[in-house]
Coordinates of C-alpha atoms in Angstrom, one line a residue:
Chain A
M1 CA 1.0 -29.0 21.5
G2 CA -2.1 -30.7 22.8
E3 CA -3.8 -33.6 21.3
L4 CA -6.9 -34.2 19.1
R5 CA -9.9 -36.1 20.3
A6 CA -12.6 -37.7 18.2
L7 CA -15.8 -35.7 17.6
D8 CA -18.3 -37.6 15.5
Y9 CA -21.3 -35.9 14.0
E10 CA -23.8 -36.6 11.3
H11 CA -25.4 -35.1 8.1
E12 CA -28.0 -36.8 5.9
G13 CA -27.1 -40.2 7.3
V14 CA -23.4 -39.8 6.7
L15 CA -21.1 -40.3 9.8
L16 CA -18.6 -37.5 9.9
K17 CA -15.5 -38.0 12.0
G18 CA -14.1 -34.7 13.1
E19 CA -11.2 -34.1 15.4
L20 CA -11.3 -31.5 18.2
A21 CA -8.4 -29.6 19.8
L22 CA -9.0 -27.8 23.0
P23 CA -7.0 -25.2 24.8
A24 CA -5.7 -25.6 28.3
G25 CA -7.7 -23.9 31.0
P26 CA -11.4 -23.6 31.7
G27 CA -13.8 -22.7 28.9
P28 CA -16.0 -21.6 27.4
H29 CA -13.5 -20.8 24.6
P30 CA -13.9 -19.0 21.3
A31 CA -14.2 -21.7 18.7
V32 CA -13.1 -22.2 15.1
L33 CA -13.9 -24.8 12.4
V34 CA -10.7 -25.9 10.5
M35 CA -11.8 -27.1 7.1
H36 CA -9.7 -29.4 4.9
D37 CA -8.8 -29.3 1.2
A38 CA -10.2 -31.6 -1.5
H39 CA -8.2 -34.5 -0.2
G40 CA -9.9 -34.8 3.2
L41 CA -9.0 -34.6 6.8
G42 CA -5.2 -34.9 7.1
D43 CA -2.2 -33.6 9.0
H44 CA -2.3 -30.1 7.4
V45 CA -5.6 -29.2 9.2
R46 CA -4.7 -31.2 12.3
R47 CA -1.6 -29.0 12.8
R48 CA -3.7 -25.9 12.3
A49 CA -6.3 -27.1 14.8
L50 CA -3.6 -27.8 17.4
A51 CA -2.0 -24.4 16.7
L52 CA -5.3 -22.7 17.2
A53 CA -5.8 -24.5 20.5
D54 CA -2.4 -23.2 21.6
L55 CA -3.8 -19.7 20.9
G56 CA -6.9 -20.4 23.1
Y57 CA -9.5 -21.6 20.6
A58 CA -11.5 -24.8 20.6
A59 CA -10.7 -25.9 17.0
L60 CA -12.6 -28.6 15.1
A61 CA -10.9 -30.2 12.2
T62 CA -14.0 -31.1 10.2
D63 CA -14.8 -34.0 7.9
M64 CA -16.7 -33.2 4.7
Y65 CA -16.7 -36.7 3.2
G66 CA -17.4 -39.2 6.0
G67 CA -15.1 -41.6 7.7
G68 CA -12.6 -38.8 8.6
K69 CA -9.9 -40.0 6.2
L70 CA -7.4 -38.5 3.9
F71 CA -7.5 -39.5 0.2
T72 CA -4.2 -39.6 -1.4
G73 CA -5.4 -40.2 -4.9
Q74 CA -7.6 -37.9 -7.0
T75 CA -9.4 -40.9 -8.5
E76 CA -10.5 -42.0 -5.1
V77 CA -11.6 -38.6 -3.7
G78 CA -13.2 -37.4 -7.0
P79 CA -16.7 -38.8 -6.5
F80 CA -16.9 -37.4 -2.9
F81 CA -15.7 -34.0 -4.0
L82 CA -17.9 -33.8 -7.1
D83 CA -21.0 -34.9 -5.2
L84 CA -20.7 -31.8 -3.0
Q85 CA -19.8 -29.5 -5.9
E86 CA -22.9 -30.7 -7.8
N87 CA -25.2 -30.4 -4.8
P88 CA -24.4 -27.0 -3.3
Q89 CA -27.2 -27.2 -0.8
R90 CA -25.7 -30.5 0.5
L91 CA -22.3 -28.9 0.7
R92 CA -23.7 -26.0 2.7
G93 CA -25.7 -28.3 4.9
R94 CA -22.6 -30.3 5.7
V95 CA -20.7 -27.2 6.7
L96 CA -23.5 -26.2 8.9
A97 CA -23.6 -29.7 10.5
A98 CA -20.0 -29.2 11.5
F99 CA -20.7 -25.7 12.8
E100 CA -23.6 -27.0 14.9
A101 CA -21.5 -30.0 16.2
L102 CA -18.8 -27.6 17.4
R103 CA -21.4 -25.1 18.8
A104 CA -23.0 -27.8 20.9
R105 CA -19.9 -28.6 22.8
P106 CA -19.9 -27.4 26.4
E107 CA -16.3 -26.0 26.0
V108 CA -17.4 -23.6 23.3
D109 CA -18.5 -20.0 23.7
Q110 CA -21.4 -20.0 21.2
A111 CA -21.2 -16.2 20.7
R112 CA -17.5 -16.4 19.6
M113 CA -17.3 -18.7 16.6
G114 CA -15.5 -18.6 13.3
A115 CA -13.9 -20.8 10.7
I116 CA -10.8 -21.1 8.5
G117 CA -10.4 -23.3 5.5
F118 CA -7.9 -24.3 2.8
C119 CA -8.6 -24.8 -0.9
F120 CA -11.9 -26.6 -0.9
G121 CA -12.1 -25.7 2.8
G122 CA -11.8 -22.1 1.8
Q123 CA -14.9 -22.6 -0.4
C124 CA -16.6 -24.2 2.6
V125 CA -16.0 -21.3 5.0
L126 CA -17.3 -18.8 2.4
E127 CA -20.4 -21.0 2.1
L128 CA -20.7 -20.8 5.9
A129 CA -20.6 -17.0 5.7
R130 CA -23.0 -16.9 2.8
S131 CA -25.5 -19.1 4.7
G132 CA -25.9 -16.3 7.3
A133 CA -24.7 -18.6 10.1
A134 CA -23.8 -16.9 13.4
A135 CA -20.0 -16.9 12.8
R136 CA -18.1 -13.7 13.6
G137 CA -15.2 -14.2 11.2
V138 CA -14.2 -16.7 8.5
V139 CA -10.8 -17.0 6.7
S140 CA -10.3 -18.6 3.3
F141 CA -6.8 -19.6 2.4
H142 CA -6.2 -20.2 -1.3
G143 CA -9.9 -21.1 -1.5
L144 CA -12.3 -21.8 -4.4
L145 CA -14.3 -18.6 -4.8
H146 CA -17.2 -19.6 -7.0
T147 CA -20.7 -20.3 -5.7
S148 CA -24.2 -21.0 -7.1
L149 CA -25.7 -19.6 -3.9
P150 CA -24.3 -16.0 -3.7
A151 CA -24.5 -14.0 -0.5
R152 CA -27.7 -12.1 -0.1
A153 CA -27.9 -8.5 0.9
G154 CA -27.8 -8.0 4.7
E155 CA -27.8 -11.7 5.5
V156 CA -24.1 -12.3 6.1
K157 CA -23.1 -11.9 9.8
A158 CA -19.4 -12.9 9.5
K159 CA -16.6 -10.7 8.6
V160 CA -14.7 -12.4 5.7
L161 CA -11.0 -12.5 5.1
V162 CA -9.9 -13.9 1.7
L163 CA -6.2 -14.8 1.2
T164 CA -5.4 -15.8 -2.3
G165 CA -2.4 -16.1 -4.6
G166 CA -1.9 -14.0 -7.7
R167 CA -0.8 -17.1 -9.7
D168 CA -3.5 -19.5 -8.4
P169 CA -5.1 -21.0 -11.4
Y170 CA -8.1 -22.1 -9.3
A171 CA -8.8 -18.5 -8.2
P172 CA -8.1 -16.4 -11.3
A173 CA -8.4 -12.6 -11.3
D174 CA -11.9 -12.5 -12.7
A175 CA -13.1 -14.9 -9.9
V176 CA -11.4 -12.6 -7.3
A177 CA -13.1 -9.5 -8.8
G178 CA -16.4 -11.4 -8.9
L179 CA -16.2 -12.3 -5.2
Q180 CA -15.4 -8.7 -4.3
R181 CA -18.5 -7.6 -6.2
E182 CA -20.7 -10.3 -4.7
L183 CA -19.6 -9.4 -1.1
T184 CA -19.8 -5.7 -1.6
E185 CA -23.3 -5.9 -3.1
A186 CA -24.4 -8.0 -0.2
G187 CA -23.0 -5.5 2.3
V188 CA -20.5 -7.9 3.7
D189 CA -17.5 -6.6 5.7
W190 CA -14.7 -8.2 3.7
Q191 CA -11.0 -8.0 3.4
L192 CA -9.0 -9.6 0.6
T193 CA -5.2 -10.1 0.2
V194 CA -3.6 -11.1 -3.1
Y195 CA -0.1 -12.5 -2.6
G196 CA 1.2 -11.6 -6.1
E197 CA 3.7 -14.5 -6.2
G198 CA 1.4 -17.0 -4.5
W199 CA 0.2 -20.2 -6.2
H200 CA -2.5 -22.6 -5.2
A201 CA -2.1 -24.3 -1.8
F202 CA 0.7 -21.9 -0.7
T203 CA 0.3 -23.1 3.0
D204 CA 0.7 -26.8 2.4
P205 CA 4.2 -28.2 2.5
N206 CA 3.1 -31.7 1.6
P207 CA 5.5 -32.8 -1.1
E208 CA 3.0 -35.2 -2.6
K209 CA 0.9 -32.2 -3.7
A210 CA 3.8 -30.4 -5.5
S211 CA 3.1 -32.4 -8.6
V212 CA -0.5 -31.1 -8.9
P213 CA -0.5 -28.3 -11.6
G214 CA -0.7 -24.8 -10.1
V215 CA 0.3 -25.9 -6.6
R216 CA 3.3 -24.5 -4.8
Y217 CA 4.2 -24.3 -1.2
D218 CA 5.6 -20.9 -0.2
P219 CA 7.1 -20.6 3.3
L220 CA 7.0 -16.8 3.4
I221 CA 3.4 -16.6 2.3
D222 CA 2.5 -19.4 4.6
K223 CA 3.9 -17.5 7.6
L224 CA 2.4 -14.1 6.6
S225 CA -1.0 -15.6 5.8
W226 CA -1.1 -17.3 9.2
A227 CA -0.1 -14.1 11.0
Q228 CA -2.9 -12.3 9.2
A229 CA -5.5 -14.9 9.9
T230 CA -4.7 -15.2 13.6
A231 CA -4.8 -11.4 14.0
F232 CA -8.1 -11.4 12.2
L233 CA -9.5 -14.2 14.4
D234 CA -8.3 -12.4 17.5
A235 CA -9.9 -9.1 16.4
T236 CA -13.2 -10.6 15.3
L237 CA -13.8 -13.5 17.9
R238 CA -12.3 -11.8 21.0
D239 CA -13.2 -8.1 20.7
Chain B
M1 CA 8.4 3.4 25.0
G2 CA 11.7 5.0 24.1
E3 CA 12.3 8.5 22.9
L4 CA 13.0 10.2 19.6
R5 CA 16.2 12.1 18.9
A6 CA 16.9 14.6 16.1
L7 CA 18.4 13.4 12.9
D8 CA 19.0 16.2 10.5
Y9 CA 19.8 15.6 6.8
E10 CA 19.7 17.5 3.6
H11 CA 18.4 17.4 0.1
E12 CA 18.9 20.0 -2.6
G13 CA 19.8 22.6 0.0
V14 CA 16.7 21.9 2.1
L15 CA 17.4 21.0 5.8
L16 CA 15.2 18.1 6.7
K17 CA 14.6 17.4 10.4
G18 CA 13.9 13.7 10.9
E19 CA 13.4 12.0 14.3
L20 CA 15.1 8.7 15.1
A21 CA 13.9 6.0 17.5
L22 CA 16.3 3.3 18.5
P23 CA 15.8 0.0 20.2
A24 CA 17.4 -1.0 23.4
G25 CA 20.4 -3.1 23.2
P26 CA 23.4 -3.1 20.9
G27 CA 23.1 -2.8 17.2
P28 CA 23.3 -3.0 14.4
H29 CA 19.6 -3.1 14.1
P30 CA 17.3 -3.7 11.1
A31 CA 16.1 -0.2 10.1
V32 CA 12.8 1.3 8.8
L33 CA 11.8 4.7 7.3
V34 CA 8.5 5.9 8.7
M35 CA 7.0 8.3 6.2
H36 CA 4.4 10.9 7.0
D37 CA 1.2 11.8 5.3
A38 CA 0.6 15.1 3.3
H39 CA 0.5 17.1 6.6
G40 CA 4.1 16.5 7.6
L41 CA 5.9 15.0 10.5
G42 CA 3.5 14.6 13.4
D43 CA 2.5 12.4 16.3
H44 CA 1.1 9.7 14.0
V45 CA 4.4 8.7 12.6
R46 CA 6.3 9.4 15.8
R47 CA 4.1 6.8 17.6
R48 CA 4.8 4.3 14.8
A49 CA 8.5 4.9 14.9
L50 CA 8.5 4.4 18.7
A51 CA 6.5 1.2 18.3
L52 CA 8.9 -0.1 15.7
A53 CA 11.8 0.6 18.0
D54 CA 10.1 -1.4 20.7
L55 CA 10.0 -4.3 18.1
G56 CA 13.8 -4.0 17.6
Y57 CA 14.0 -1.6 14.6
A58 CA 15.9 1.6 14.2
A59 CA 13.1 3.8 12.9
L60 CA 13.4 7.2 11.3
A61 CA 10.4 9.4 11.1
T62 CA 11.3 11.3 8.0
D63 CA 10.7 14.9 6.9
M64 CA 9.7 15.5 3.3
Y65 CA 9.2 19.2 3.5
G66 CA 11.9 20.7 5.6
G67 CA 11.9 22.0 9.1
G68 CA 10.3 18.9 10.5
K69 CA 7.0 20.4 11.2
L70 CA 3.3 19.4 11.0
F71 CA 1.0 21.6 8.9
T72 CA -2.5 21.7 10.3
G73 CA -4.0 23.6 7.4
Q74 CA -4.2 22.4 3.8
T75 CA -3.5 26.0 2.6
E76 CA -0.2 26.1 4.4
V77 CA 1.0 22.6 3.3
G78 CA -0.3 22.8 -0.3
P79 CA 2.7 24.4 -1.9
F80 CA 5.1 21.9 -0.3
F81 CA 3.0 18.9 -1.3
L82 CA 2.4 20.1 -4.8
D83 CA 6.0 21.0 -5.4
L84 CA 6.9 17.3 -4.9
Q85 CA 4.0 16.0 -6.8
E86 CA 5.0 18.2 -9.8
N87 CA 8.6 17.2 -9.6
P88 CA 8.6 13.4 -9.3
Q89 CA 12.4 13.2 -9.5
R90 CA 12.7 15.6 -6.6
L91 CA 10.2 13.6 -4.6
R92 CA 12.1 10.4 -5.3
G93 CA 15.5 12.1 -4.5
R94 CA 14.2 13.3 -1.2
V95 CA 13.0 9.8 -0.2
L96 CA 16.4 8.5 -1.1
A97 CA 18.1 11.2 1.0
A98 CA 16.2 9.9 4.0
F99 CA 17.1 6.4 3.2
E100 CA 20.8 7.3 2.9
A101 CA 20.7 9.3 6.2
L102 CA 19.3 6.3 8.0
R103 CA 21.7 3.9 6.3
A104 CA 24.7 6.0 7.3
R105 CA 23.9 5.6 11.1
P106 CA 26.2 3.3 12.9
E107 CA 23.3 1.7 14.7
V108 CA 21.8 0.4 11.4
D109 CA 22.3 -2.9 9.7
Q110 CA 22.6 -1.7 6.1
A111 CA 21.6 -5.0 4.7
R112 CA 18.3 -5.0 6.5
M113 CA 16.4 -1.9 5.6
G114 CA 12.8 -1.2 4.8
A115 CA 10.2 1.5 4.9
I116 CA 6.6 2.1 5.8
G117 CA 4.4 5.1 4.9
F118 CA 1.0 6.6 5.3
C119 CA -1.1 8.4 2.6
F120 CA 1.5 10.6 0.8
G121 CA 4.1 8.5 2.7
G122 CA 2.6 5.4 1.1
Q123 CA 3.4 7.0 -2.2
C124 CA 6.9 7.8 -1.0
V125 CA 7.7 4.2 0.0
L126 CA 6.4 2.9 -3.4
E127 CA 8.8 5.5 -5.0
L128 CA 11.6 4.1 -2.9
A129 CA 10.9 0.6 -4.2
R130 CA 10.5 1.8 -7.8
S131 CA 13.9 3.5 -7.6
G132 CA 15.6 0.2 -7.1
A133 CA 17.0 1.2 -3.7
A134 CA 18.4 -1.6 -1.5
A135 CA 15.4 -1.9 0.7
R136 CA 14.1 -5.4 1.5
G137 CA 10.5 -4.6 2.1
V138 CA 8.2 -1.6 2.0
V139 CA 4.6 -1.1 3.3
S140 CA 2.1 1.4 2.0
F141 CA -0.8 2.2 4.3
H142 CA -3.7 3.9 2.4
G143 CA -1.1 5.3 0.1
L144 CA -1.4 7.2 -3.2
L145 CA -0.7 4.6 -5.9
H146 CA 0.0 6.7 -9.0
T147 CA 3.4 7.4 -10.4
S148 CA 5.0 9.0 -13.5
L149 CA 8.1 6.9 -13.0
P150 CA 6.7 3.3 -13.0
A151 CA 8.8 0.4 -11.8
R152 CA 11.1 -1.1 -14.5
A153 CA 11.4 -4.8 -15.1
G154 CA 14.0 -6.4 -12.9
E155 CA 15.0 -3.2 -11.1
V156 CA 12.9 -3.4 -7.9
K157 CA 14.7 -5.1 -5.0
A158 CA 12.1 -4.6 -2.3
K159 CA 9.1 -6.8 -1.6
V160 CA 6.1 -4.6 -1.6
L161 CA 3.0 -4.8 0.7
V162 CA 0.1 -2.5 -0.2
L163 CA -2.7 -2.0 2.3
T164 CA -5.6 -0.1 0.9
G165 CA -9.3 0.7 1.7
G166 CA -12.0 -0.4 -0.7
R167 CA -13.8 2.9 -0.1
D168 CA -10.7 5.1 -0.3
P169 CA -11.4 7.8 -2.9
Y170 CA -7.7 8.5 -3.3
A171 CA -6.9 4.9 -4.3
P172 CA -9.9 3.9 -6.5
A173 CA -10.2 0.4 -7.9
D174 CA -8.7 1.3 -11.2
A175 CA -5.6 2.7 -9.5
V176 CA -5.3 -0.5 -7.5
A177 CA -5.6 -2.6 -10.6
G178 CA -3.1 -0.4 -12.4
L179 CA -0.6 -0.8 -9.6
Q180 CA -1.0 -4.6 -9.6
R181 CA -0.3 -4.5 -13.4
E182 CA 2.7 -2.2 -13.0
L183 CA 4.3 -4.4 -10.3
T184 CA 3.5 -7.7 -12.0
E185 CA 5.0 -6.5 -15.3
A186 CA 8.1 -5.3 -13.5
G187 CA 8.6 -8.7 -11.8
V188 CA 8.1 -7.2 -8.3
D189 CA 7.2 -9.6 -5.4
W190 CA 4.1 -7.8 -4.2
Q191 CA 1.2 -8.3 -1.9
L192 CA -2.0 -6.3 -1.7
T193 CA -4.8 -6.2 0.8
V194 CA -8.0 -4.4 0.2
Y195 CA -10.0 -3.8 3.4
G196 CA -13.4 -3.6 1.8
E197 CA -14.8 -1.2 4.5
G198 CA -11.7 0.9 4.7
W199 CA -11.7 4.6 3.9
H200 CA -8.7 6.9 3.4
A201 CA -6.3 7.3 6.4
F202 CA -7.9 4.3 8.3
T203 CA -4.9 4.2 10.7
D204 CA -5.0 7.8 11.8
P205 CA -7.2 8.6 14.9
N206 CA -6.5 12.4 14.6
P207 CA -10.0 13.9 15.0
E208 CA -9.0 17.0 13.0
K209 CA -8.7 14.8 9.9
A210 CA -12.2 13.4 10.2
S211 CA -13.6 16.4 8.4
V212 CA -11.5 15.7 5.3
P213 CA -13.7 14.0 2.6
G214 CA -13.1 10.3 2.3
V215 CA -11.2 10.1 5.5
R216 CA -12.3 7.7 8.3
Y217 CA -10.3 6.1 11.2
D218 CA -11.1 2.5 11.7
P219 CA -9.8 0.9 14.9
L220 CA -10.2 -2.7 13.6
I221 CA -8.4 -2.1 10.3
D222 CA -5.8 -0.1 12.1
K223 CA -5.0 -3.1 14.3
L224 CA -5.1 -5.6 11.5
S225 CA -3.0 -3.6 9.1
W226 CA -0.4 -3.0 11.8
A227 CA -0.3 -6.8 12.5
Q228 CA 0.1 -7.5 8.8
A229 CA 2.8 -4.8 8.4
T230 CA 4.9 -5.9 11.4
A231 CA 4.7 -9.6 10.3
F232 CA 5.8 -8.5 6.8
L233 CA 8.8 -6.5 8.2
D234 CA 9.8 -9.4 10.4
A235 CA 9.7 -11.8 7.5
T236 CA 11.5 -9.6 5.0
L237 CA 14.0 -7.7 7.1
R238 CA 15.0 -10.5 9.6
D239 CA 14.9 -13.7 7.6

């Protein structure tokens, strides 16, 4: 594995401290945002960014809260998370700030960009797609599916892959059906996998999260969802 | 690529002419049925069986009609197809005859068996799972989802992966929802992907089929569904 290097960027006066993983070899490389869950930038997304760099992508582990830190307690992170949920334009703007920060790097092929995200990060990548940003593909892992700024017909450029658990209380069946309707009506090229036995956060082995209601790591679904996501990125960013 | 060899078997007095692809190297190998669409055993499933052998599986392209032939006209194949649709126990028995024929081969690891199928063959592999056969995993590609012998609680041993197109008129949204209900109520470990832009037979490049209503080959979905299916077989048959 390679290593991560600091990539600071800014949005509305907040200093955001991302971490960038680069592939070996000369660029420009296809490039992917890697967007963290509600707890902030931690080892889960760092590992994914490094894994993507091994596969040939410039991968930016983003920072949605400022300071680039992981919050271990829900009390501490709550205000940061809620501020973005209550200000959907700010949330979307902050995602786009990360996208622009990655796009501005000389190592990046600006025509071959995408994003993946986990839980809250899954919501963020859907917002990136809904915004009409020039991403080719986005992947939501056990993401939040709701939005107050739904996709508009003909405006979404990215192909969208949604990977969700049939038992995830944060993405219930009616939210899944609602997202399918939203994306279909907007003419989005989407794909959606329901892992029937999957709970929330099925990719995250962090034992501290196992106490959160509805959360369960699943090694098989983790492996299969990663295989699916990397095949999708390969097909959409490299074709 | 390797080559296919004849594997004859029998069911209710009908001689079925399957074709077996074997990996290089000593067995026993994990083993997979490869089940054809309504037109019979043709190059589409032959290619898939050979590709699976390259990945290390003993793969049997099955024959559901007898004689091991491909029917190019719907008029010719109609009676064979309808006979099995109208006799669901016969259909299921014939799938199990193929499963037993493969399982009896000395090259096969009997504890590591699965099945994939396309269109009608997707229905056949779901019937294999519903029967309670000792398969570890089955994959339905753009399959027919209905059954008159639904899965019974606790009896299904196989994990089930369903890959279906959002525009497939042979697998409409209510059939997809019905299958999810059936499998959930029976306690099956299932996964289901809807490719929003997918039509029927999205894996089959045969130009002769393009005139059939609702059928459309899709190179991207073909590639992604194969990546997903092979990752699933690897995880369920080799873990």
